[in-house]
Amino acid sequence: MDALFIDAKGLVRFIQDLETAAKESGAVLKMNSAVLPESPEEKGPRLQFQISGSFPALFLFQTRLESSPYQIRFEKVDFLRAGEGAGQGAGWSANYSLKVLSYLF
């Protein structure tokens, strides 16, 4: 049960889990920011990151993220294709902003 919740020390492990999920999906993750909450009213840390790779890789990452044991809230997800006329194997990226709700204060 403890593995379902994270605290300030566990946030690094959570970010490493995101990086592993991206790599196993065939995508690359770039962390932009991780902000710890100052009070319980903020619910949990907010993370902003970008992943890049083929569309199937990004879709697989999204699926893994949705089925992770942590309770998270997607605040924003933008999928962007690298260029017009590009196929599925071409470069895609996704910008994420999410909040980890299974956070222990």
Coordinates of C-alpha atoms in Angstrom, one line a residue:
M1 CA 0.0 0.0 0.0
D2 CA 2.9 2.4 0.8
A3 CA 4.0 2.1 -2.8
L4 CA 0.9 3.8 -4.0
F5 CA 1.7 7.0 -2.2
I6 CA 4.7 9.3 -2.4
D7 CA 6.2 12.0 -0.2
A8 CA 8.8 14.7 -0.9
K9 CA 11.6 12.0 -0.9
G10 CA 9.6 9.7 -3.1
L11 CA 9.1 12.3 -5.8
V12 CA 12.6 11.5 -7.3
R13 CA 11.5 7.8 -7.6
F14 CA 8.3 8.9 -9.3
I15 CA 10.2 10.9 -11.8
Q16 CA 12.5 8.0 -12.4
D17 CA 9.5 5.8 -13.0
L18 CA 8.2 8.3 -15.6
E19 CA 11.6 8.2 -17.3
T20 CA 11.6 4.4 -17.3
A21 CA 8.1 4.2 -18.7
A22 CA 9.1 6.6 -21.5
K23 CA 12.2 4.7 -22.3
E24 CA 10.3 1.3 -22.3
S25 CA 7.7 2.9 -24.6
G26 CA 10.4 4.0 -27.1
A27 CA 10.1 7.7 -26.2
V28 CA 12.4 10.3 -24.6
L29 CA 11.3 12.3 -21.5
K30 CA 12.5 15.8 -20.7
M31 CA 11.5 17.0 -17.2
N32 CA 10.7 20.8 -17.3
S33 CA 9.7 21.4 -13.7
A34 CA 8.6 19.7 -10.5
V35 CA 7.0 21.9 -7.8
L36 CA 6.3 20.6 -4.4
P37 CA 3.1 21.7 -2.7
E38 CA 3.3 24.2 0.1
S39 CA 0.1 23.1 1.7
P40 CA -2.4 20.2 1.7
E41 CA -4.9 22.4 -0.2
E42 CA -2.6 22.2 -3.3
K43 CA -3.3 18.4 -3.3
G44 CA 0.2 17.3 -4.5
P45 CA 3.3 18.2 -6.6
R46 CA 2.8 19.5 -10.1
L47 CA 5.1 18.2 -12.8
Q48 CA 5.6 19.5 -16.3
F49 CA 7.5 17.5 -18.8
Q50 CA 7.8 16.7 -22.5
I51 CA 8.1 13.4 -24.2
S52 CA 9.1 12.8 -27.8
G53 CA 9.2 9.9 -30.2
S54 CA 6.9 8.2 -32.7
F55 CA 3.1 8.4 -32.2
P56 CA 2.8 4.7 -31.2
A57 CA 5.5 5.3 -28.5
L58 CA 3.7 8.4 -27.1
F59 CA 0.4 6.5 -27.1
L60 CA 2.0 3.6 -25.2
F61 CA 3.5 6.0 -22.7
Q62 CA 0.1 7.6 -22.2
T63 CA -1.5 4.2 -21.6
R64 CA 1.2 3.3 -19.1
L65 CA 0.8 6.6 -17.3
E66 CA -3.0 6.1 -17.0
S67 CA -2.6 2.6 -15.6
S68 CA 0.2 3.5 -13.1
P69 CA -0.5 2.8 -9.4
Y70 CA -0.4 6.5 -8.5
Q71 CA -3.4 8.7 -8.5
I72 CA -2.7 11.6 -10.9
R73 CA -4.7 14.3 -12.5
F74 CA -3.9 15.4 -16.0
E75 CA -4.1 19.2 -16.0
K76 CA -2.9 19.6 -19.6
V77 CA -1.7 17.3 -22.4
D78 CA -0.8 18.5 -25.9
F79 CA 0.2 16.2 -28.7
L80 CA 2.2 17.8 -31.5
R81 CA 3.4 16.4 -34.8
A82 CA 6.8 17.5 -36.0
G83 CA 5.7 18.5 -39.5
E84 CA 2.8 18.3 -41.9
G85 CA 2.7 15.2 -44.1
A86 CA 4.7 13.2 -41.5
G87 CA 3.6 9.6 -41.0
Q88 CA 3.1 7.7 -37.7
G89 CA 6.8 6.9 -37.5
A90 CA 7.8 10.6 -37.8
G91 CA 8.6 12.8 -34.8
W92 CA 5.9 13.6 -32.3
S93 CA 6.0 15.3 -28.9
A94 CA 3.6 15.7 -26.0
N95 CA 3.7 18.3 -23.3
Y96 CA 2.3 17.3 -20.0
S97 CA 1.2 19.1 -16.9
L98 CA 0.0 16.8 -14.1
K99 CA -0.5 16.7 -10.4
V100 CA 0.2 13.7 -8.2
L101 CA -2.8 13.3 -5.9
S102 CA -1.5 10.3 -4.0
Y103 CA 0.9 12.5 -2.1
L104 CA 1.6 12.3 1.6
F105 CA 2.2 15.6 3.5

